[in-house]
Short mmCIF file of C-alpha atoms in Angstrom, two decimals:
data_model
loop_
_atom_site.label_atom_id
_atom_site.label_comp_id
_atom_site.label_asym_id
_atom_site.label_seq_id
_atom_site.Cartn_x
_atom_site.Cartn_y
_atom_site.Cartn_z
CA ASP A 201 47.29 88.99 223.82
CA SER A 202 47.21 92.80 223.94
CA GLY A 203 44.64 93.18 221.16
CA VAL A 204 47.09 95.09 218.97
CA THR A 205 48.00 93.32 215.75
CA GLN A 206 50.98 93.91 213.52
CA THR A 207 51.82 92.49 210.12
CA PRO A 208 54.04 91.07 208.87
CA LYS A 209 55.85 89.34 211.73
CA HIS A 210 59.10 89.17 209.81
CA LEU A 211 60.38 91.07 206.82
CA ILE A 212 63.64 90.54 205.00
CA THR A 213 64.64 92.98 202.30
CA ALA A 214 67.64 94.58 200.65
CA THR A 215 69.27 97.97 201.06
CA GLY A 216 67.61 100.72 199.08
CA GLN A 217 64.21 99.07 199.16
CA ARG A 218 60.93 100.33 200.63
CA VAL A 219 58.66 98.45 203.01
CA THR A 220 55.35 99.06 204.74
CA LEU A 221 54.52 97.86 208.23
CA ARG A 222 50.92 97.65 209.32
CA CYS A 223 49.30 98.01 212.72
CA SER A 224 45.72 97.58 213.91
CA PRO A 225 45.05 99.10 217.33
CA ARG A 226 42.87 97.64 220.04
CA SER A 227 39.18 98.17 219.52
CA GLY A 228 38.26 101.62 220.80
CA ASP A 229 41.81 102.96 220.92
CA LEU A 230 42.31 106.21 219.03
CA SER A 231 46.05 106.64 219.41
CA VAL A 232 48.74 104.66 217.66
CA TYR A 233 52.44 104.89 218.46
CA TRP A 234 55.42 103.49 216.60
CA TYR A 235 58.64 102.46 218.32
CA GLN A 236 61.92 101.08 217.03
CA GLN A 237 63.95 98.65 219.12
CA SER A 238 67.53 98.04 218.08
CA LEU A 239 70.44 96.55 219.97
CA ASP A 240 72.44 99.75 220.14
CA GLN A 241 69.68 102.33 220.51
CA GLY A 242 67.24 100.48 222.74
CA LEU A 243 63.56 101.40 222.47
CA GLN A 244 63.01 104.66 220.63
CA PHE A 245 59.75 106.47 220.06
CA LEU A 246 59.19 107.29 216.39
CA ILE A 247 55.79 108.88 215.95
CA GLN A 248 52.26 109.08 217.33
CA TYR A 249 48.93 109.46 215.57
CA TYR A 250 45.66 110.32 217.22
CA ASN A 251 42.40 109.79 215.36
CA GLY A 252 44.08 110.21 212.00
CA GLU A 253 46.23 113.20 212.84
CA GLU A 254 49.93 113.27 213.62
CA ARG A 255 50.35 114.23 217.26
CA ALA A 256 53.98 113.83 218.17
CA LYS A 257 57.26 113.06 216.49
CA GLY A 258 60.26 111.46 218.05
CA ASN A 259 63.48 110.17 216.55
CA ILE A 260 61.97 109.41 213.17
CA LEU A 261 64.17 109.68 210.11
CA GLU A 262 63.05 111.63 207.06
CA ARG A 263 63.16 108.37 205.08
CA PHE A 264 60.39 107.08 207.32
CA SER A 265 56.77 108.17 207.28
CA ALA A 266 53.52 107.02 208.78
CA GLN A 267 49.82 107.57 208.53
CA GLN A 268 46.65 106.58 210.31
CA PHE A 269 43.60 105.75 208.25
CA PRO A 270 39.90 106.44 208.95
CA ASP A 271 39.47 102.92 210.33
CA LEU A 272 42.33 103.81 212.73
CA HIS A 273 44.82 101.29 211.47
CA SER A 274 48.26 102.71 210.85
CA GLU A 275 51.09 102.09 208.43
CA LEU A 276 54.76 102.87 208.86
CA ASN A 277 56.63 103.32 205.58
CA LEU A 278 60.38 102.86 205.53
CA SER A 279 62.23 103.81 202.35
CA SER A 280 65.80 103.82 201.02
CA LEU A 281 66.51 101.18 203.61
CA GLU A 282 69.96 100.91 205.15
CA LEU A 283 71.58 98.10 207.11
CA GLY A 284 71.14 100.11 210.29
CA ASP A 285 67.38 100.09 209.89
CA SER A 286 67.31 96.43 210.85
CA ALA A 287 65.33 96.36 214.09
CA LEU A 288 62.14 95.31 215.79
CA TYR A 289 59.36 97.79 215.11
CA PHE A 290 56.56 97.97 217.65
CA CYS A 291 53.19 99.53 217.37
CA ALA A 292 51.27 100.45 220.51
CA SER A 293 47.81 101.84 221.05
CA SER A 294 45.89 103.60 223.77
CA VAL A 295 42.49 105.11 224.34
CA ASP A 296 44.25 108.40 224.96
CA ASP A 297 41.97 110.42 227.09
CA ALA A 298 42.86 112.39 230.19
CA TYR A 299 42.36 109.42 232.49
CA THR A 300 43.76 106.52 230.58
CA ASP A 301 47.42 106.45 229.82
CA THR A 302 48.41 102.86 229.30
CA GLN A 303 49.86 101.90 225.96
CA TYR A 304 49.42 98.32 224.82
CA PHE A 305 52.03 96.92 222.50
CA GLY A 306 51.67 94.67 219.51
CA PRO A 307 53.94 91.67 218.88
CA GLY A 308 56.28 93.66 216.67
CA THR A 309 57.62 93.32 213.14
CA ARG A 310 61.21 92.19 212.81
CA LEU A 311 62.85 93.92 209.87
CA THR A 312 66.11 92.59 208.48
CA VAL A 313 67.89 94.63 205.83
CA LEU A 314 70.57 92.70 203.91
CA ALA B 195 64.23 116.27 228.94
CA GLN B 196 63.17 113.26 230.89
CA THR B 197 65.49 110.31 231.31
CA VAL B 198 65.09 106.83 232.71
CA THR B 199 68.04 104.87 234.08
CA GLN B 200 68.26 101.19 234.86
CA SER B 201 71.65 100.57 236.39
CA GLN B 202 71.51 96.76 236.40
CA PRO B 203 71.96 95.33 232.88
CA GLU B 204 71.49 91.76 234.18
CA MET B 205 70.31 90.05 237.32
CA SER B 206 69.77 86.49 238.45
CA VAL B 207 67.51 85.08 241.11
CA GLN B 208 66.77 81.61 242.40
CA GLU B 209 63.32 80.27 241.62
CA ALA B 210 60.82 81.08 244.44
CA GLU B 211 63.05 83.85 245.77
CA THR B 212 62.41 87.60 245.68
CA VAL B 213 64.26 90.03 243.44
CA THR B 214 64.21 93.81 243.12
CA LEU B 215 64.95 95.66 239.88
CA SER B 216 66.07 99.27 240.18
CA CYS B 217 64.99 102.27 238.17
CA THR B 218 65.64 105.97 238.59
CA TYR B 219 64.32 108.78 236.47
CA ASP B 220 64.81 112.46 236.02
CA THR B 221 62.02 114.94 235.37
CA SER B 222 60.97 118.44 236.29
CA GLU B 223 57.31 117.54 236.01
CA SER B 224 55.14 116.79 239.01
CA ASP B 225 52.50 114.74 237.24
CA TYR B 226 53.49 111.64 235.32
CA TYR B 227 53.09 107.90 235.04
CA LEU B 228 55.64 105.18 235.53
CA PHE B 229 55.53 101.69 234.10
CA TRP B 230 57.33 98.40 234.15
CA TYR B 231 57.15 96.43 230.92
CA LYS B 232 58.30 92.85 230.45
CA GLN B 233 59.76 91.56 227.20
CA PRO B 234 60.07 87.75 227.17
CA PRO B 235 61.98 85.84 224.47
CA SER B 236 58.91 86.12 222.25
CA ARG B 237 59.78 89.88 222.11
CA GLN B 238 56.21 90.92 222.94
CA MET B 239 56.09 93.98 225.21
CA ILE B 240 53.81 93.22 228.14
CA LEU B 241 52.68 95.76 230.70
CA VAL B 242 53.50 94.51 234.18
CA ILE B 243 52.50 97.37 236.43
CA ARG B 244 51.83 101.11 236.38
CA GLN B 245 52.01 103.87 238.94
CA GLU B 246 50.50 107.34 238.93
CA ALA B 247 52.87 109.89 240.41
CA TYR B 248 50.12 111.60 242.41
CA LYS B 249 49.34 108.37 244.28
CA GLN B 250 51.38 107.73 247.40
CA GLN B 251 50.32 104.12 247.61
CA ASN B 252 52.61 101.71 245.83
CA ALA B 253 51.00 99.74 243.01
CA THR B 254 50.68 95.96 243.34
CA GLU B 255 49.76 93.30 240.81
CA ASN B 256 49.82 89.81 242.28
CA ARG B 257 53.50 88.89 242.77
CA PHE B 258 54.68 92.23 241.36
CA SER B 259 54.91 95.37 243.43
CA VAL B 260 56.74 98.66 243.20
CA ASN B 261 58.54 100.90 245.63
CA PHE B 262 57.83 104.41 244.39
CA GLN B 263 59.92 107.12 246.02
CA LYS B 264 58.86 110.36 244.35
CA ALA B 265 61.31 112.65 246.10
CA ALA B 266 64.20 110.34 245.27
CA LYS B 267 62.83 109.76 241.74
CA SER B 268 63.12 106.05 242.24
CA PHE B 269 60.77 103.33 240.99
CA SER B 270 61.90 99.80 241.75
CA LEU B 271 60.08 96.59 240.88
CA LYS B 272 59.87 93.71 243.33
CA ILE B 273 59.05 90.25 242.08
CA SER B 274 58.09 87.81 244.81
CA ASP B 275 58.13 84.02 244.51
CA SER B 276 60.05 84.22 241.21
CA GLN B 277 58.95 81.77 238.55
CA LEU B 278 60.72 80.47 235.47
CA GLY B 279 58.22 82.38 233.32
CA ASP B 280 59.43 85.64 234.83
CA ALA B 281 62.68 85.35 232.88
CA ALA B 282 62.66 88.30 230.52
CA MET B 283 64.00 91.76 229.82
CA TYR B 284 62.31 94.32 232.07
CA PHE B 285 61.95 97.93 231.01
CA CYS B 286 61.17 100.83 233.27
CA ALA B 287 59.30 103.61 231.48
CA TYR B 288 58.09 107.16 232.02
CA ARG B 289 55.23 109.09 230.49
CA SER B 290 54.25 112.68 231.10
CA ALA B 291 50.74 113.35 232.37
CA VAL B 292 50.88 117.03 231.54
CA LEU B 293 48.01 117.91 229.19
CA GLY B 294 49.24 119.07 225.82
CA ARG B 295 52.49 117.17 226.03
CA ASP B 296 53.10 114.37 223.61
CA ASP B 297 52.31 110.94 224.88
CA LYS B 298 55.45 109.08 224.08
CA ILE B 299 56.92 106.68 226.58
CA ILE B 300 60.57 107.04 227.51
CA PHE B 301 62.18 103.70 228.22
CA GLY B 302 65.22 102.72 230.21
CA LYS B 303 67.82 100.41 228.64
CA GLY B 304 66.37 97.38 230.37
CA THR B 305 67.42 94.74 232.90
CA ARG B 306 67.70 91.14 231.79
CA LEU B 307 66.38 88.87 234.53
CA HIS B 308 67.48 85.24 234.71
CA ILE B 309 65.61 82.75 236.88
CA LEU B 310 67.76 79.92 238.21
CA PRO B 311 65.95 76.60 238.76
#
C-alpha cells in the first residue's frame, strides 16, 4: 500500500458527460501528479500540483482540468467525455523537495466511457 | 526532449532463474533519476528500484538490481531467483533532477514479464 488513495476505483459513464476523480496524497506529500494510462498511448503525464499551485502541465486536454485543495487532496475533472478518454487514471504524490524525488502511485481509477 | 525506450515488449523466464529487462534513454541532462516500476494484474504502480545518475554504484533492492551505464544511457533491471509474483508489466522511467524543471516522470512503453512454473 503506497499510502495514496484514489476514488472511485471504477467509473462507467456515457459520452458527453462530466466526471470527477479524487486523489488523497500520502501524509506529508505536497505534490500531486495525474497520469493517464491507455492501451495505445501508454502512461502519459497530465498535470502536477504543488501545495495548491499548478506546477507543470503535460499532455492534458482542454476538456480536462484539475485542482489541489488546501488539505492537499486533488481532483481531476474530465468533461465532454469521448470514447477515447476511457483509460486508467493514476494519481501519484511525492514530498517534492530537492532531495526526495520518488513518486508513489495510487491504485488508479478505471474510467469507461460508453 | 527526454525519451525512454524499452525494446522488449514481452519476456519469459523460468521460475528461480534470472532475467534482465533492458531500458535505454536519451537526455542531454547530466543530473536525473531513473526508476523501474512494476504493474501487476491489479494495475497498481509499484516502485521497484531507483537510481540517482550521479551515483556510480548500481542500486540493489533484495532480488532486484540494476546495471546503470551512464555513458551508454542504459539502465537494465536484473531479477534474480524469479518468483511467480514477479509476473507483471515493468516500466522504466526517467525524471529530471534539474532544479526548476517540472517533475513529471517519462515512462517507457513497458515490458511484460511472464514467469514460467
